[in-house]
Coordinates of C-alpha atoms and ligand atoms in Angstrom, one line a residue:
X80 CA -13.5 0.0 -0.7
X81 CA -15.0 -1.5 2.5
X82 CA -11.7 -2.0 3.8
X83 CA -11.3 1.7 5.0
X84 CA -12.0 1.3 8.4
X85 CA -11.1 5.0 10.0
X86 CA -11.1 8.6 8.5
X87 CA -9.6 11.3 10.4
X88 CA -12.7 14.0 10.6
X89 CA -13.1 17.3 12.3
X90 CA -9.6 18.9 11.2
X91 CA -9.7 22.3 9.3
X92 CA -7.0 24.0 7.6
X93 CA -6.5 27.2 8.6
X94 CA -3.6 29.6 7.2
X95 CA -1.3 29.4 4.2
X96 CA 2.3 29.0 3.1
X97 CA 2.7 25.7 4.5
X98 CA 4.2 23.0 3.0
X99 CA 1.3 20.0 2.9
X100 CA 2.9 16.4 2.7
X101 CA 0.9 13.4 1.5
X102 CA 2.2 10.2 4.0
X103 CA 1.7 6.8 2.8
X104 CA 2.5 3.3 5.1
X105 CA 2.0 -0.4 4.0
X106 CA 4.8 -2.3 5.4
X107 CA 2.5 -4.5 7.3
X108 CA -1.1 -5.0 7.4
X109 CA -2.3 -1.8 7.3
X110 CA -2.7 0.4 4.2
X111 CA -2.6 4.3 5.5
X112 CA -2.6 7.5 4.1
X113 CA -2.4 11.1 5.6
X114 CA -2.2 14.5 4.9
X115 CA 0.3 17.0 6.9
X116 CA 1.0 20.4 6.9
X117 CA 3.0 22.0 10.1
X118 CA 2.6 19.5 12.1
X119 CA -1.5 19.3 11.7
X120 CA -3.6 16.7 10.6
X121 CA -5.1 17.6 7.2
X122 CA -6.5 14.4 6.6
X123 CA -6.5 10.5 6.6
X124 CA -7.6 7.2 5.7
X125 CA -6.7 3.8 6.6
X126 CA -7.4 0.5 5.4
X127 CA -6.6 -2.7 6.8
X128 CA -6.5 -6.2 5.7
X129 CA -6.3 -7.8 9.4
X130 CA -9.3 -10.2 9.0
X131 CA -7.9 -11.6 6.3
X132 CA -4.9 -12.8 8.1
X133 CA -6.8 -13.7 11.3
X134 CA -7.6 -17.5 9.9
X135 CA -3.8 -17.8 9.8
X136 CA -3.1 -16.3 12.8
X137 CA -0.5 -13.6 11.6
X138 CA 0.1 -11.4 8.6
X139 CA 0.1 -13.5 5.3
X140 CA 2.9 -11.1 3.6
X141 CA 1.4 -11.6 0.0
X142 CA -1.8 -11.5 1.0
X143 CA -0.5 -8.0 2.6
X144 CA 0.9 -6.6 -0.1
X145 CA -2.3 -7.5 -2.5
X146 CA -4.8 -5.9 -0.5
X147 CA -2.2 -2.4 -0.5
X148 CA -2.5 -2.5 -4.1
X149 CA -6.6 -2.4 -3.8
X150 CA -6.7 -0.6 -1.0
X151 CA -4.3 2.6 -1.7
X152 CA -6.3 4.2 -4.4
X153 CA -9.2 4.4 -2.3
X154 CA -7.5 5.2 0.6
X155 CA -5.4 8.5 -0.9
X156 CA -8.6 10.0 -2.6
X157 CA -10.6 9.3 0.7
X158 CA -7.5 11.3 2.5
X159 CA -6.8 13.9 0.3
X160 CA -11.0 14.2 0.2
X161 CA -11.1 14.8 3.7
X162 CA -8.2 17.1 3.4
X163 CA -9.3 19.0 0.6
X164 CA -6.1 19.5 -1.1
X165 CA -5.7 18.7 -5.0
X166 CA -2.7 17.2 -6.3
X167 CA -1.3 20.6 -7.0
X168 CA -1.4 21.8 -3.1
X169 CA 0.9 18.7 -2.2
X170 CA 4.6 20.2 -1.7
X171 CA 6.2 16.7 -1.3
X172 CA 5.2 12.9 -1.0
X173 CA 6.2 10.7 2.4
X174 CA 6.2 6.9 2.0
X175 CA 7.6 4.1 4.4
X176 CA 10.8 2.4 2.7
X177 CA 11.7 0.3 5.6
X178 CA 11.5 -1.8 7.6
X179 CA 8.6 -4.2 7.1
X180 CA 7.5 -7.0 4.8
X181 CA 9.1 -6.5 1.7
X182 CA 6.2 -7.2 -1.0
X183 CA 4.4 -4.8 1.3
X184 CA 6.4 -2.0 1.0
X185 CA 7.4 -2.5 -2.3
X186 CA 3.8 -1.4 -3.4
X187 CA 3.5 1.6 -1.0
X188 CA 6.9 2.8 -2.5
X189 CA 5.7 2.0 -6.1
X190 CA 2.1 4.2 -5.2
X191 CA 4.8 6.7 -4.2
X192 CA 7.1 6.7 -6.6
X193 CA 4.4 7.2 -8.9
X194 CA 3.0 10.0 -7.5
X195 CA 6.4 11.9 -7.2
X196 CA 7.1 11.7 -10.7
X197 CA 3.8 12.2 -12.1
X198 CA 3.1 15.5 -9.7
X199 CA 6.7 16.1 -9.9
X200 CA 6.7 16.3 -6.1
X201 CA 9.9 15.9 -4.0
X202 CA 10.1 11.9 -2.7
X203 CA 11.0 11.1 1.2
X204 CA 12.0 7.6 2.4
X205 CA 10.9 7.3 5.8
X206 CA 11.8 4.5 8.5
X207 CA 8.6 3.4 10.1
X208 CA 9.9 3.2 13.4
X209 CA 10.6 7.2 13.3
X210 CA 7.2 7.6 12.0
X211 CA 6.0 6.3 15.2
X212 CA 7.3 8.8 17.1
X213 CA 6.9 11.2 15.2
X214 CA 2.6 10.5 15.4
X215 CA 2.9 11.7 18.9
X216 CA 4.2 15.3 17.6
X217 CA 0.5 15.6 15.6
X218 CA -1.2 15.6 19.3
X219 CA 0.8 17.1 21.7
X220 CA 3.1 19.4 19.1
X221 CA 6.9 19.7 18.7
X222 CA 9.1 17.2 20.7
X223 CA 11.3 19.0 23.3
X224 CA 14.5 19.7 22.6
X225 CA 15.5 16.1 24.0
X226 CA 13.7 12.8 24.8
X227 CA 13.3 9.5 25.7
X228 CA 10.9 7.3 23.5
X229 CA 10.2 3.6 24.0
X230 CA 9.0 1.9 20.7
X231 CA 6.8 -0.8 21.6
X232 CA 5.8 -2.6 18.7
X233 CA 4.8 -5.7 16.8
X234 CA 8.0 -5.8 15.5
X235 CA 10.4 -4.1 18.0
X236 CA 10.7 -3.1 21.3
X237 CA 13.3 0.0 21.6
X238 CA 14.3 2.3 24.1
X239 CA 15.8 5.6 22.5
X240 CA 17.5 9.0 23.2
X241 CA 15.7 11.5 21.1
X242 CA 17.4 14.7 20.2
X243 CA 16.4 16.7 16.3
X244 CA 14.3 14.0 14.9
X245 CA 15.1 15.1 11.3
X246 CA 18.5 16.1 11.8
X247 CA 19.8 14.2 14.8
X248 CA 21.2 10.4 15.1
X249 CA 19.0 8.2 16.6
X250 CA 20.7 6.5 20.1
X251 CA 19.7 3.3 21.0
X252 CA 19.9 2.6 24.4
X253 CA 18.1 -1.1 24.5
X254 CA 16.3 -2.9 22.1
X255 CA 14.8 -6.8 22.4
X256 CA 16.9 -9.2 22.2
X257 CA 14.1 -11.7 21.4
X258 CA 10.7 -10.9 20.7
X259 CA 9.1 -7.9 20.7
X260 CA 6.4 -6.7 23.2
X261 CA 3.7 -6.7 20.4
X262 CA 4.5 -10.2 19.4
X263 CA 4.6 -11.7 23.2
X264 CA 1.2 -10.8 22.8
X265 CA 0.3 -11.8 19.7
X266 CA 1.7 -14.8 20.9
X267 CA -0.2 -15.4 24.3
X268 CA -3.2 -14.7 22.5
X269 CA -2.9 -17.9 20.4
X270 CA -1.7 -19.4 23.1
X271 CA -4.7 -18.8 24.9
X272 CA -7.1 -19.0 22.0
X273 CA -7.4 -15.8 21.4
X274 CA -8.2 -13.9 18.5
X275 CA -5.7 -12.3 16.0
X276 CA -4.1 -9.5 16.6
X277 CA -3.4 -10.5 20.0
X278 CA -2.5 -7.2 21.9
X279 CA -6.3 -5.6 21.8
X280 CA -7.9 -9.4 22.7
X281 CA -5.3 -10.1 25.7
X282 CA -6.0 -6.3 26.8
X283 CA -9.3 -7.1 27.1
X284 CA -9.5 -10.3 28.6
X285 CA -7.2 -8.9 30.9
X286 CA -10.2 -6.5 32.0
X287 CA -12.2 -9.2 34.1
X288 CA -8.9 -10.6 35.4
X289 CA -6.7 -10.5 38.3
X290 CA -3.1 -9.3 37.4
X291 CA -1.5 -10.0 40.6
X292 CA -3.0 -14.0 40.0
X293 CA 0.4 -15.6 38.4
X294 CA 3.7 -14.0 39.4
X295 CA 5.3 -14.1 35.8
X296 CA 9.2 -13.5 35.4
X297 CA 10.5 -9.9 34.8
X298 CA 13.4 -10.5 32.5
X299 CA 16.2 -8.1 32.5
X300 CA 14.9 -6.3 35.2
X301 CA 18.1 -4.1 36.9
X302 CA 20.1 -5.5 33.9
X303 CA 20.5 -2.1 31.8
X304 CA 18.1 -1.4 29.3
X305 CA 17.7 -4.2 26.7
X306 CA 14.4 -6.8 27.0
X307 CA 13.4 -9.7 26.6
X308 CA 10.0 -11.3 26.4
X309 CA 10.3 -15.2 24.7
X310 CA 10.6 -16.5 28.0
X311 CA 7.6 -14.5 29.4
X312 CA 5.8 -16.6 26.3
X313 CA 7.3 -19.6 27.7
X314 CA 6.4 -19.5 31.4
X315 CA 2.6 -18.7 30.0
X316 CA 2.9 -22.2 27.9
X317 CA 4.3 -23.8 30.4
X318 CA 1.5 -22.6 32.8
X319 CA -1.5 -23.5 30.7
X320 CA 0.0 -26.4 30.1
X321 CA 0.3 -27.6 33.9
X322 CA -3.0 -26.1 34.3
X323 CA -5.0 -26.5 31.8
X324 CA -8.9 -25.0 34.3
X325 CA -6.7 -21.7 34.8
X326 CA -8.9 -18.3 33.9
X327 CA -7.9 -17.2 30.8
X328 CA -8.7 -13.3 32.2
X329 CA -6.3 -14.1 35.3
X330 CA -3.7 -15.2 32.9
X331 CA -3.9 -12.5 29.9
X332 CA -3.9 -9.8 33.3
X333 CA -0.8 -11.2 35.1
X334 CA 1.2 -11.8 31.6
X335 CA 0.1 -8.2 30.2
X336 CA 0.9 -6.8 33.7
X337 CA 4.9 -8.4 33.6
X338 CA 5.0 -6.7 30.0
X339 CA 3.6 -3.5 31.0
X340 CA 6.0 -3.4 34.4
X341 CA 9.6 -4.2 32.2
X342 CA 8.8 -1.5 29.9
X343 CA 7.7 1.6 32.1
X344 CA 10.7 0.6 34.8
X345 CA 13.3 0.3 32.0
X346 CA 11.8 3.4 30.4
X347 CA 11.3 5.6 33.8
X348 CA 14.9 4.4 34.8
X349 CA 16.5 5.4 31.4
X350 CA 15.1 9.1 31.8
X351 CA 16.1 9.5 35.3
X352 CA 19.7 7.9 34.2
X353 CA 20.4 10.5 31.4
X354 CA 18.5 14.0 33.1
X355 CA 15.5 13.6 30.2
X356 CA 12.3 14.5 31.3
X357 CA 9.9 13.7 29.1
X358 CA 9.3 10.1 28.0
X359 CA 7.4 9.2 24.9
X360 CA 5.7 6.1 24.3
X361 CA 5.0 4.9 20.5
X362 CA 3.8 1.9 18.8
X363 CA 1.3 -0.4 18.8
X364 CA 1.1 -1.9 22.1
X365 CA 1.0 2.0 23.3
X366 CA -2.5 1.9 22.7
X367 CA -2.5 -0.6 25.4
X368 CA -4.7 1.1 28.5
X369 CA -2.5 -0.8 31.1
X370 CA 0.6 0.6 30.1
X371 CA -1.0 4.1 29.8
X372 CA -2.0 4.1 33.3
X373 CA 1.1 2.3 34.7
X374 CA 3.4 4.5 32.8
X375 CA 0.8 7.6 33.9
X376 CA 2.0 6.5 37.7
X377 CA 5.5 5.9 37.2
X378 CA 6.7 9.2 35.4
X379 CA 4.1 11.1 37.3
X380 CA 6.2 9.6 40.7
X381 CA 9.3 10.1 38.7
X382 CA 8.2 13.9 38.1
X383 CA 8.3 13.0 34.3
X384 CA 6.2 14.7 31.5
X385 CA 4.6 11.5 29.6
X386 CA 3.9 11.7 26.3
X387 CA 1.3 8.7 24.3
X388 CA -0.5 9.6 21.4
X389 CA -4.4 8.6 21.1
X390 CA -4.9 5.2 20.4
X391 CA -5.5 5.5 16.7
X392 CA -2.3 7.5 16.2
X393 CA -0.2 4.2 18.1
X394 CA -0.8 1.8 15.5
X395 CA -0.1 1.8 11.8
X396 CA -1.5 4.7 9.1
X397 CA -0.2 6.7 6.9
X398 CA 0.0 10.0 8.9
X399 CA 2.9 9.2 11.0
X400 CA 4.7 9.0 8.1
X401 CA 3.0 12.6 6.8
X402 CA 4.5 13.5 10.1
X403 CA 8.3 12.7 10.0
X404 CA 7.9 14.2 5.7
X405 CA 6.3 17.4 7.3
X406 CA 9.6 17.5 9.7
X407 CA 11.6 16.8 7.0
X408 CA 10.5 19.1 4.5
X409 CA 11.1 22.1 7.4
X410 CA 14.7 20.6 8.0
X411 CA 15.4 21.2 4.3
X412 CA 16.7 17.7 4.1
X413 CA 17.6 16.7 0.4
X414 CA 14.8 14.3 -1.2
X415 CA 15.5 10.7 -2.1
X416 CA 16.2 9.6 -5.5
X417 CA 13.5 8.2 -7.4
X418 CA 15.2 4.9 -7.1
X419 CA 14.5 4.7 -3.8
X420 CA 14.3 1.4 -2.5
X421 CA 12.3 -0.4 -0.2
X422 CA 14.5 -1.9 3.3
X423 CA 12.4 -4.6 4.9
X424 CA 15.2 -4.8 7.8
X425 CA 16.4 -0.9 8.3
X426 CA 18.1 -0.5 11.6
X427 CA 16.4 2.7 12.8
X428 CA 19.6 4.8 13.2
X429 CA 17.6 8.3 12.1
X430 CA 14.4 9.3 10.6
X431 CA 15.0 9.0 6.9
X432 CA 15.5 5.6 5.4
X433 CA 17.3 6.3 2.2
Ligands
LIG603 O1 2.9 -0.5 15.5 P1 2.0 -1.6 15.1 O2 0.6 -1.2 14.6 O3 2.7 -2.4 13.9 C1 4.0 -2.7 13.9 O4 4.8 -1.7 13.4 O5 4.4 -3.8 14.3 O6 1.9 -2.7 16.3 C2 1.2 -3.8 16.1 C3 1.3 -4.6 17.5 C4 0.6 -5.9 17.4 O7 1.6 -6.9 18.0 C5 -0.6 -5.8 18.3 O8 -0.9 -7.0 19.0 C6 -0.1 -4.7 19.3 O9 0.7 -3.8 18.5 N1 -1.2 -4.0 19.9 C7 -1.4 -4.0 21.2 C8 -2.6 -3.3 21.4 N2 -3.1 -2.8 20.2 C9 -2.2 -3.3 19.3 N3 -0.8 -4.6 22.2 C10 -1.3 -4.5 23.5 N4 -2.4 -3.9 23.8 C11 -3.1 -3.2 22.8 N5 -4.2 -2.6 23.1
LIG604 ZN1 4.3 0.0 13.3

């Protein structure tokens, strides 16, 4: 029980007719429920098991997928609490199948299989990527017709061409070809003995230090719209390494400002390359207040309508996946079977993950 860490408060249902979807995520670290109905927040919970990975310095996958199974319980009677809805008031269940660690999601889509066929509720497989996106529709409403959205997360780093998110393919047009932004800093931050996760320690380090200190590569920079960030990781290495005195605030700001400039270039350059105007910024390292404000700047200069949801929306819970099940449900796309199974690699080609 005391590793629910953040219930959604302040949200009342107002209306009727509307179908409510219960959203469930564990394919990392974090155990999160939500509750969705036309596009609202109903209700959450979230659970993680972070510092009991931190000693290890990344996400022990069985250690994961053990604290899901204590933590999801808890975590969908605190949601559908704070929701008020009873198990009859659910229309259909939402559970990430992919991708992620597999012992992980295997017990999320267990939790949800379960539920399905005990409620006899519709079932809806949902790729975790989409569900980041789709977060950003529960604060600022329905995306436009078309869109840009950079996924910057532990796991990937994507830049995509939005279009129907439940009915429409998903186009990538530049994904990593190493690391991903969230693990370059995960990454520094061990390399500068930082705690685990990295991206909220570096972030703040970065606050009493100078970003213009060490001029760290761009990679890819005018090369079309992939990234790459292992050798960003390796010139930091290499330059704590040769000097050993440097301020560990100068470096975390000049590393998390190369990061932050890649992205929101690549991302400004793709909208103004295919006439989109809005850009949308998910994942993780969104909550990341330098890439807010330089990505703020950029599409502001650019004349671009920026969209990032609020910090607690950017990383992992269970509404985001509420989210792309609530958008599902209105597409009248078919439910999955209840042999759903669980993808731990799922190329994000559209929202479902089936
Ligand atoms: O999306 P997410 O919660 O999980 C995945 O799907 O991977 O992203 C986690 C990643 C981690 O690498 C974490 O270090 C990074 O997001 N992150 C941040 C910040 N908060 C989380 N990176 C930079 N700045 C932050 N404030
Ligand atoms: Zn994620």
């Amino acid at each position: 029980m005391d590793r629910i860490i953040f219930v959604v408060a302040n949200y009342s249902r107002e209306g009727g007719g509307v179908a409510v979807v219960l959203g469930i995520e564990t394919s990392c670290d974090e155990t999160g429920v939500g509750v969705v109905a036309d596009g609202r927040v109903l209700g959450a919970a979230l659970a993680s098991s972070m510092d009991e990975h931190a000693r290890f310095g990344g996400v022990v996958p069985e250690i994961a997928a053990r604290a899901h199974l204590e933590s999801l319980t808890p975590c969908l009677l605190s949601a559908m609490e704070q929701a008020q809805v009873k198990p009859g008031e659910i229309d259909a269940i939402a559970v990430t199948s992919g991708p992620g660690l597999a012992t992980a999601l295997q017990t999320g889509l267990a939790a949800a299989k379960a539920l399905a066929f005990g409620w006899d509720k519709p079932l809806y497989g949902v790729h975790h990527l989409a569900g980041h996106v789709a977060a950003d529709t529960l604060e600022h409403g329905p995306l436009p017709a078309r869109s840009i959205a950079l996924i910057v997360s532990g796991g990937h780093t994507s830049l995509l061409l939005l279009g129907d998110l439940a009915r429409d393919p998903i186009v990538h047009l530049g994904d990593t070809v190493d690391d991903a932004a969230g693990e370059a800093f995960d990454k520094v931050a061990r390399l500068l003995g930082l705690a685990y996760p990295g991206g909220p320690a570096v972030s703040r380090a970065a606050l009493d230090g100078d970003r213009a200190a060490i001029a760290f590569p761009r990679a890819m920079l005018g090369q079309g719209y992939r990234f790459s960030f292992s050798g960003l990781k390796s010139a930091v290495a290499r330059q704590v390494e040769r000097e050993p005195d440097l301020s560990v605030p100068d470096v975390a700001a000049s590393f998390q400002e190369a990061v932050v400039d890649v992205l929101t270039r690549k991302a400004v350059a793709a909208c103004l390359e295919h006439g989109i105007d809005t850009l949308v910024i998910v994942g993780g390292v969104a909550a990341n207040a330098r890439l807010r404000e330089v990505a703020a700047e950029r599409c502001a200069a650019a004349g671009l309508a920026l969209r990032v949801p609020p910090p607690a929306l950017c990383t992992d819970n269970g509404l985001m996946i509420a989210a792309v099940g609530d958008l599902l449900v209105e597409a009248g796309h078919p439910a999955a079977a209840l042999d759903l199974s669980a993808d731990p690699s799922a190329p994000l080609t559209k929202a479902v993950c089936a």
